[in-house]
Amino acid sequence: MSASAALAANTLRPSHLIEDQSAVTEVVLNAMSETPNRRLKEIMQSFVRHIHAFAREVRLTEEEFEIGIDFLNRLGQATHDAHNEGILFSDAIGFSTLVCLLNNGQAGATETASALLGPFWRMNAPRTENGGSIVRSETPGPTLFANCRVTDPEGRPLAGVDVDVWQASPAGMYENQDRSQADMNLRGKFTTDADGRFWFRSVKPAGYPVPTDGPVGELLRAQRRQPYRPAHLHFLAHKPGHKTLITQVFVDDDQHLESDVVFGATRHLVGDYRKGKGAPPAPDVIGPWYRLDYDFVMEPGESKLPTPPIK
Ligand SMILES: [Fe+2]
C-alpha cells in the first residue's frame, strides 16, 4: 500500500487507540458498529454502555472485578445436566421475572398469567390421561385434586393444548434432586379436552429452598436473604397458534408467599388451594386432601418451547 493510500485508509477507519478511561466506551461501540445482525448489534452495544456505566458508578476495583469474573465462571462450572446455576442466578436477581413480565401480558402492558420457567422443567414428562396421578413413587403428604381449564383471552375453551405439570414433593424436593423419588415423579403431560379442561391427582406441594451449595447460595448468604420459594405447581401449556404459557400457581397460605427468593410470585398467580370437606373424590384417599380449581388464559402468538434447563 502506498503512503497516500495508507493515510486515506486511516482517515476512514475510526481510531482504536485509547486516550483515557472516558474514551473506552465509544471505541468499543465503534468496534461493534459494523455487526451485520442488527439485533445483535443493538443488544451488544446497549450491554457495553450499561456495563461500562455500572463500573463507573460503583468505581469497580480490580479485586472486585476478579471476584465477579470468578463468580461468572463458577456459575458455569456448577451447571450440569441436572442443575442450572445460570438460570438460578438470573432468577435470584429478579431478571427472569423481569424478562417474563416484559414479554407477556400484551408485552408488559397488562397483568399476565405467566411466570418464570425456573431450573427444573424436563422436556419429556410422561403422558398422563386426565384424572390420572402424577405420583409415581411413594410420596407422603396430603392428596391434591387439580381441576384446570385453558381458554383464549375471550374465555373460549382451548381443546388439544398439551400441558406439562411439574412440582416439588411435600418434602420440598424435585425428583431430580431426591434419590428417594422415582424418575419423573410429580411430572406429567396432559391434553385439554373439548371444554379446555385437564385434571389430575397429585400431592400438595411444599415450599423449598433453592439450591444454596453453589455461588448463588454464597450470594444469598452475603445478602442476608432467605432461600425459600413459596409452594407452587409449575405449568407449561403449548398449542400451535398460541403463545406458549409458562407459569406457576402458588399455594395461598404459604409463609413465603410475599418473600419468594426468585420473585416469581405475582398476585395473579395465587391459587385457591381449598382443604377438602366430606368424602374425597377418590375412595383410597387417607387423611387430609385439597382441591385446586384454576383457569389459564393463553395469548395469541408463537408456540415455541423453551430450551430445557436440565435433561
Ligand atoms: Fe419450582
Coordinates of C-alpha atoms and ligand atoms in Angstrom, one line a residue:
M1 CA 0.0 0.0 0.0
S2 CA 1.4 3.4 -0.9
A3 CA 1.8 6.0 1.8
S4 CA -1.0 8.1 0.4
A5 CA -3.4 5.1 0.3
A6 CA -2.5 4.1 3.9
L7 CA -3.2 7.7 5.0
A8 CA -6.6 7.6 3.3
A9 CA -7.5 4.3 4.9
N10 CA -6.5 5.6 8.4
T11 CA -8.7 8.7 8.0
L12 CA -11.7 6.5 7.1
R13 CA -11.2 4.0 9.9
P14 CA -12.0 5.2 13.5
S15 CA -9.0 5.2 15.8
H16 CA -9.0 2.3 18.4
L17 CA -6.1 3.9 20.3
I18 CA -7.5 4.8 23.7
E19 CA -6.6 8.1 25.3
D20 CA -8.0 7.5 28.8
Q21 CA -10.9 5.8 30.6
S22 CA -13.5 8.2 29.4
A23 CA -12.8 7.2 25.7
V24 CA -13.1 3.4 26.1
T25 CA -16.8 3.1 25.7
E26 CA -17.0 4.9 22.4
V27 CA -14.1 3.0 21.0
V28 CA -15.7 -0.3 21.9
L29 CA -19.1 0.8 20.4
N30 CA -17.3 1.8 17.2
A31 CA -15.6 -1.6 17.0
M32 CA -19.0 -3.3 17.1
S33 CA -20.6 -0.8 14.7
E34 CA -20.5 -3.0 11.6
T35 CA -22.2 -6.0 13.1
P36 CA -24.4 -7.3 10.2
N37 CA -27.1 -8.7 12.5
R38 CA -29.0 -5.5 13.6
R39 CA -30.5 -7.1 16.8
L40 CA -27.1 -8.5 17.9
K41 CA -25.6 -5.0 17.3
E42 CA -28.3 -3.3 19.3
I43 CA -28.1 -5.8 22.2
M44 CA -24.3 -5.8 22.5
Q45 CA -23.9 -2.0 22.2
S46 CA -26.5 -1.5 24.8
F47 CA -24.9 -4.1 27.0
V48 CA -21.5 -2.4 26.7
R49 CA -23.0 1.1 27.5
H50 CA -24.7 -0.3 30.6
I51 CA -21.8 -2.5 32.0
H52 CA -19.3 0.4 31.4
A53 CA -21.7 2.8 33.2
F54 CA -22.0 0.2 36.0
A55 CA -18.2 0.0 36.5
R56 CA -18.0 3.8 36.6
E57 CA -20.9 4.2 39.0
V58 CA -19.5 1.8 41.6
R59 CA -15.9 2.6 40.8
L60 CA -15.2 -1.1 40.5
T61 CA -11.8 -2.2 41.9
E62 CA -9.5 -4.7 40.2
E63 CA -10.1 -7.1 43.2
E64 CA -13.9 -6.8 42.8
F65 CA -13.5 -7.4 39.0
E66 CA -11.7 -10.6 39.7
I67 CA -14.4 -11.7 42.2
G68 CA -17.1 -11.0 39.6
I69 CA -15.3 -13.0 36.8
D70 CA -14.7 -15.9 39.2
F71 CA -18.4 -15.8 40.1
L72 CA -19.4 -16.0 36.5
N73 CA -17.0 -18.9 35.8
R74 CA -18.3 -20.7 38.8
L75 CA -21.9 -20.3 37.6
G76 CA -20.9 -22.3 34.5
Q77 CA -18.9 -24.8 36.4
A78 CA -21.8 -25.5 38.8
T79 CA -24.2 -26.2 35.9
H80 CA -24.7 -29.8 34.7
D81 CA -27.4 -32.0 33.2
A82 CA -29.5 -32.0 36.4
H83 CA -28.8 -28.4 37.6
N84 CA -28.7 -24.9 36.0
E85 CA -26.9 -22.4 38.2
G86 CA -27.1 -19.7 35.5
I87 CA -30.9 -19.7 35.5
L88 CA -30.8 -19.7 39.3
F89 CA -28.7 -16.6 39.3
S90 CA -30.9 -14.9 36.8
D91 CA -33.9 -15.9 39.0
A92 CA -32.3 -14.7 42.2
I93 CA -31.7 -11.2 40.9
G94 CA -35.3 -10.8 39.5
F95 CA -34.0 -10.8 35.9
S96 CA -36.0 -13.9 34.8
T97 CA -39.2 -12.4 36.2
L98 CA -38.5 -9.0 34.6
V99 CA -38.0 -10.7 31.1
C100 CA -41.1 -12.8 31.7
L101 CA -43.3 -9.7 32.5
L102 CA -41.8 -7.7 29.6
N103 CA -42.8 -10.4 27.1
N104 CA -46.2 -11.4 28.3
G105 CA -49.5 -9.6 29.2
Q106 CA -49.5 -7.8 25.9
A107 CA -45.8 -7.1 26.1
G108 CA -45.9 -5.9 29.7
A109 CA -48.9 -3.6 29.3
T110 CA -51.3 -5.7 31.5
E111 CA -51.1 -8.3 34.1
T112 CA -50.1 -11.8 32.9
A113 CA -50.7 -15.4 33.8
S114 CA -47.1 -16.1 33.1
A115 CA -44.2 -16.8 35.5
L116 CA -40.6 -17.8 35.2
L117 CA -39.7 -21.3 33.9
G118 CA -37.3 -22.0 36.7
P119 CA -34.5 -24.5 36.6
F120 CA -36.5 -27.8 36.9
W121 CA -38.5 -28.3 33.7
R122 CA -37.7 -31.5 31.9
M123 CA -38.8 -31.9 28.3
N124 CA -40.2 -35.5 28.2
A125 CA -42.6 -35.8 31.1
P126 CA -44.8 -39.0 30.9
R127 CA -48.1 -38.6 29.0
T128 CA -50.9 -39.0 31.5
E129 CA -54.6 -39.4 31.0
N130 CA -56.9 -36.8 32.5
G131 CA -57.8 -37.8 36.0
G132 CA -54.6 -39.8 36.3
S133 CA -52.0 -39.3 39.1
I134 CA -48.5 -37.9 38.7
V135 CA -47.4 -39.6 41.9
R136 CA -45.1 -42.3 40.5
S137 CA -43.4 -43.5 43.7
E138 CA -44.4 -43.3 47.4
T139 CA -44.7 -39.6 48.3
P140 CA -46.2 -39.0 51.7
G141 CA -48.3 -35.8 52.0
P142 CA -51.9 -34.5 51.6
T143 CA -53.6 -35.6 48.3
L144 CA -54.3 -32.8 45.8
F145 CA -57.0 -32.9 43.1
A146 CA -56.4 -30.2 40.5
N147 CA -59.1 -29.2 38.1
C148 CA -57.9 -26.8 35.4
R149 CA -59.1 -25.1 32.3
V150 CA -57.4 -23.3 29.4
T151 CA -59.1 -20.6 27.4
D152 CA -58.3 -17.9 24.9
P153 CA -58.4 -14.2 26.1
E154 CA -62.2 -14.1 25.2
G155 CA -62.9 -17.0 27.5
R156 CA -63.4 -19.6 24.8
P157 CA -62.1 -23.1 25.7
L158 CA -58.9 -24.3 24.0
A159 CA -59.0 -28.0 23.2
G160 CA -55.9 -30.1 22.4
V161 CA -53.5 -28.0 24.5
D162 CA -50.5 -30.0 25.7
V163 CA -49.9 -29.1 29.4
D164 CA -46.8 -30.1 31.3
V165 CA -47.1 -30.2 35.1
W166 CA -44.2 -30.4 37.5
Q167 CA -43.8 -29.8 41.2
A168 CA -41.7 -30.4 44.3
S169 CA -42.8 -33.1 46.8
P170 CA -44.4 -32.3 50.2
A171 CA -40.8 -32.5 51.5
G172 CA -39.8 -29.7 49.1
M173 CA -37.7 -31.7 46.6
Y174 CA -38.0 -32.2 42.9
E175 CA -37.4 -35.8 41.8
N176 CA -34.1 -35.0 40.1
Q177 CA -32.8 -33.7 43.4
D178 CA -34.0 -36.6 45.5
R179 CA -32.9 -40.2 45.2
S180 CA -35.9 -41.4 47.1
Q181 CA -38.3 -40.4 44.3
A182 CA -38.8 -42.4 41.1
D183 CA -37.7 -40.8 37.8
M184 CA -40.3 -38.3 36.6
N185 CA -42.2 -38.5 39.9
L186 CA -44.6 -35.5 40.2
R187 CA -44.3 -34.7 36.5
G188 CA -46.9 -35.3 33.8
K189 CA -48.0 -34.2 30.4
F190 CA -51.8 -33.7 29.9
T191 CA -54.0 -32.7 26.9
T192 CA -57.1 -30.5 27.3
D193 CA -60.5 -31.9 26.3
A194 CA -63.1 -30.3 24.2
D195 CA -64.0 -27.9 27.1
G196 CA -60.4 -26.9 27.5
R197 CA -60.2 -28.9 30.7
F198 CA -57.4 -31.0 32.2
W199 CA -57.4 -32.6 35.6
F200 CA -55.1 -34.8 37.7
R201 CA -54.3 -36.1 41.1
S202 CA -51.1 -35.3 43.0
V203 CA -49.9 -34.3 46.4
K204 CA -49.9 -30.8 47.8
P205 CA -46.5 -29.2 47.1
A206 CA -44.4 -27.7 49.8
G207 CA -42.2 -24.6 49.6
Y208 CA -38.5 -25.3 49.2
P209 CA -35.1 -23.6 49.4
V210 CA -33.4 -23.0 46.1
P211 CA -30.0 -24.9 45.9
T212 CA -27.6 -23.0 48.1
D213 CA -24.4 -25.1 47.7
G214 CA -23.1 -23.0 44.8
P215 CA -22.2 -19.4 44.0
V216 CA -25.8 -18.2 44.2
G217 CA -26.1 -19.6 47.7
E218 CA -23.0 -17.7 48.7
L219 CA -24.5 -14.5 47.3
L220 CA -27.8 -15.1 49.2
R221 CA -25.9 -15.6 52.5
A222 CA -23.8 -12.5 51.9
Q223 CA -27.0 -10.5 51.3
R224 CA -28.8 -12.0 54.4
R225 CA -31.6 -13.3 52.2
Q226 CA -33.8 -16.3 53.0
P227 CA -33.6 -19.0 50.3
Y228 CA -37.2 -20.2 50.2
R229 CA -39.8 -20.3 47.4
P230 CA -43.5 -20.4 48.3
A231 CA -45.1 -23.8 47.4
H232 CA -46.3 -23.9 43.8
L233 CA -47.2 -26.1 40.8
H234 CA -45.5 -25.4 37.5
F235 CA -47.4 -25.5 34.2
L236 CA -46.3 -25.2 30.6
A237 CA -49.2 -25.0 28.1
H238 CA -48.4 -25.5 24.4
K239 CA -50.6 -25.3 21.3
P240 CA -49.7 -24.2 17.8
G241 CA -51.1 -20.7 17.2
H242 CA -50.9 -19.6 20.8
K243 CA -48.0 -18.2 22.8
T244 CA -46.6 -20.9 25.0
L245 CA -47.8 -20.3 28.5
I246 CA -45.2 -20.9 31.2
T247 CA -46.5 -20.4 34.7
Q248 CA -46.7 -21.3 38.3
V249 CA -49.7 -21.4 40.7
F250 CA -48.8 -20.6 44.3
V251 CA -50.3 -22.1 47.5
D252 CA -52.2 -19.2 49.1
D253 CA -51.3 -20.0 52.8
D254 CA -47.6 -20.4 52.3
Q255 CA -45.4 -18.3 54.7
H256 CA -43.1 -17.2 51.9
L257 CA -45.8 -16.1 49.5
E258 CA -44.6 -12.5 49.8
S259 CA -40.9 -13.2 50.1
D260 CA -40.2 -15.5 47.1
V261 CA -36.4 -15.7 46.8
V262 CA -36.7 -15.6 43.0
F263 CA -39.5 -13.0 42.8
G264 CA -41.8 -15.3 40.8
A265 CA -45.0 -14.9 42.9
T266 CA -47.3 -12.3 41.3
R267 CA -50.8 -11.5 42.7
H268 CA -52.5 -13.1 39.6
L269 CA -50.9 -16.5 40.3
V270 CA -52.1 -17.1 43.9
G271 CA -54.2 -20.3 43.7
D272 CA -57.1 -21.2 45.9
Y273 CA -56.0 -24.5 47.4
R274 CA -59.1 -25.4 49.4
K275 CA -59.0 -28.1 52.1
G276 CA -61.5 -30.8 51.2
K277 CA -64.5 -31.4 53.3
G278 CA -66.6 -34.6 53.4
A279 CA -66.0 -37.6 51.2
P280 CA -62.9 -37.2 49.0
P281 CA -63.2 -37.6 45.2
A282 CA -61.4 -41.0 45.3
P283 CA -62.1 -43.7 47.9
D284 CA -58.5 -44.5 48.6
V285 CA -57.6 -41.1 50.0
I286 CA -56.3 -41.3 53.5
G287 CA -56.0 -38.1 55.7
P288 CA -56.5 -34.5 54.6
W289 CA -56.9 -33.7 51.0
Y290 CA -57.0 -30.5 48.9
R291 CA -58.6 -29.2 45.8
L292 CA -57.4 -26.6 43.4
D293 CA -59.5 -25.1 40.6
Y294 CA -57.6 -22.8 38.3
D295 CA -58.2 -21.3 34.8
F296 CA -55.4 -20.4 32.5
V297 CA -55.6 -17.9 29.6
M298 CA -53.3 -18.3 26.6
E299 CA -52.5 -15.3 24.5
P300 CA -52.3 -15.4 20.7
G301 CA -48.7 -15.8 19.5
E302 CA -45.9 -18.1 18.6
S303 CA -45.9 -21.6 20.1
K304 CA -42.2 -22.0 20.9
L305 CA -40.9 -24.4 23.5
P306 CA -38.0 -23.1 25.7
T307 CA -34.7 -24.8 25.9
P308 CA -35.0 -27.3 28.8
P309 CA -32.7 -26.1 31.7
I310 CA -32.0 -29.7 32.7
K311 CA -32.2 -33.1 30.9
Ligands
FE1 FE -40.5 -24.8 41.4

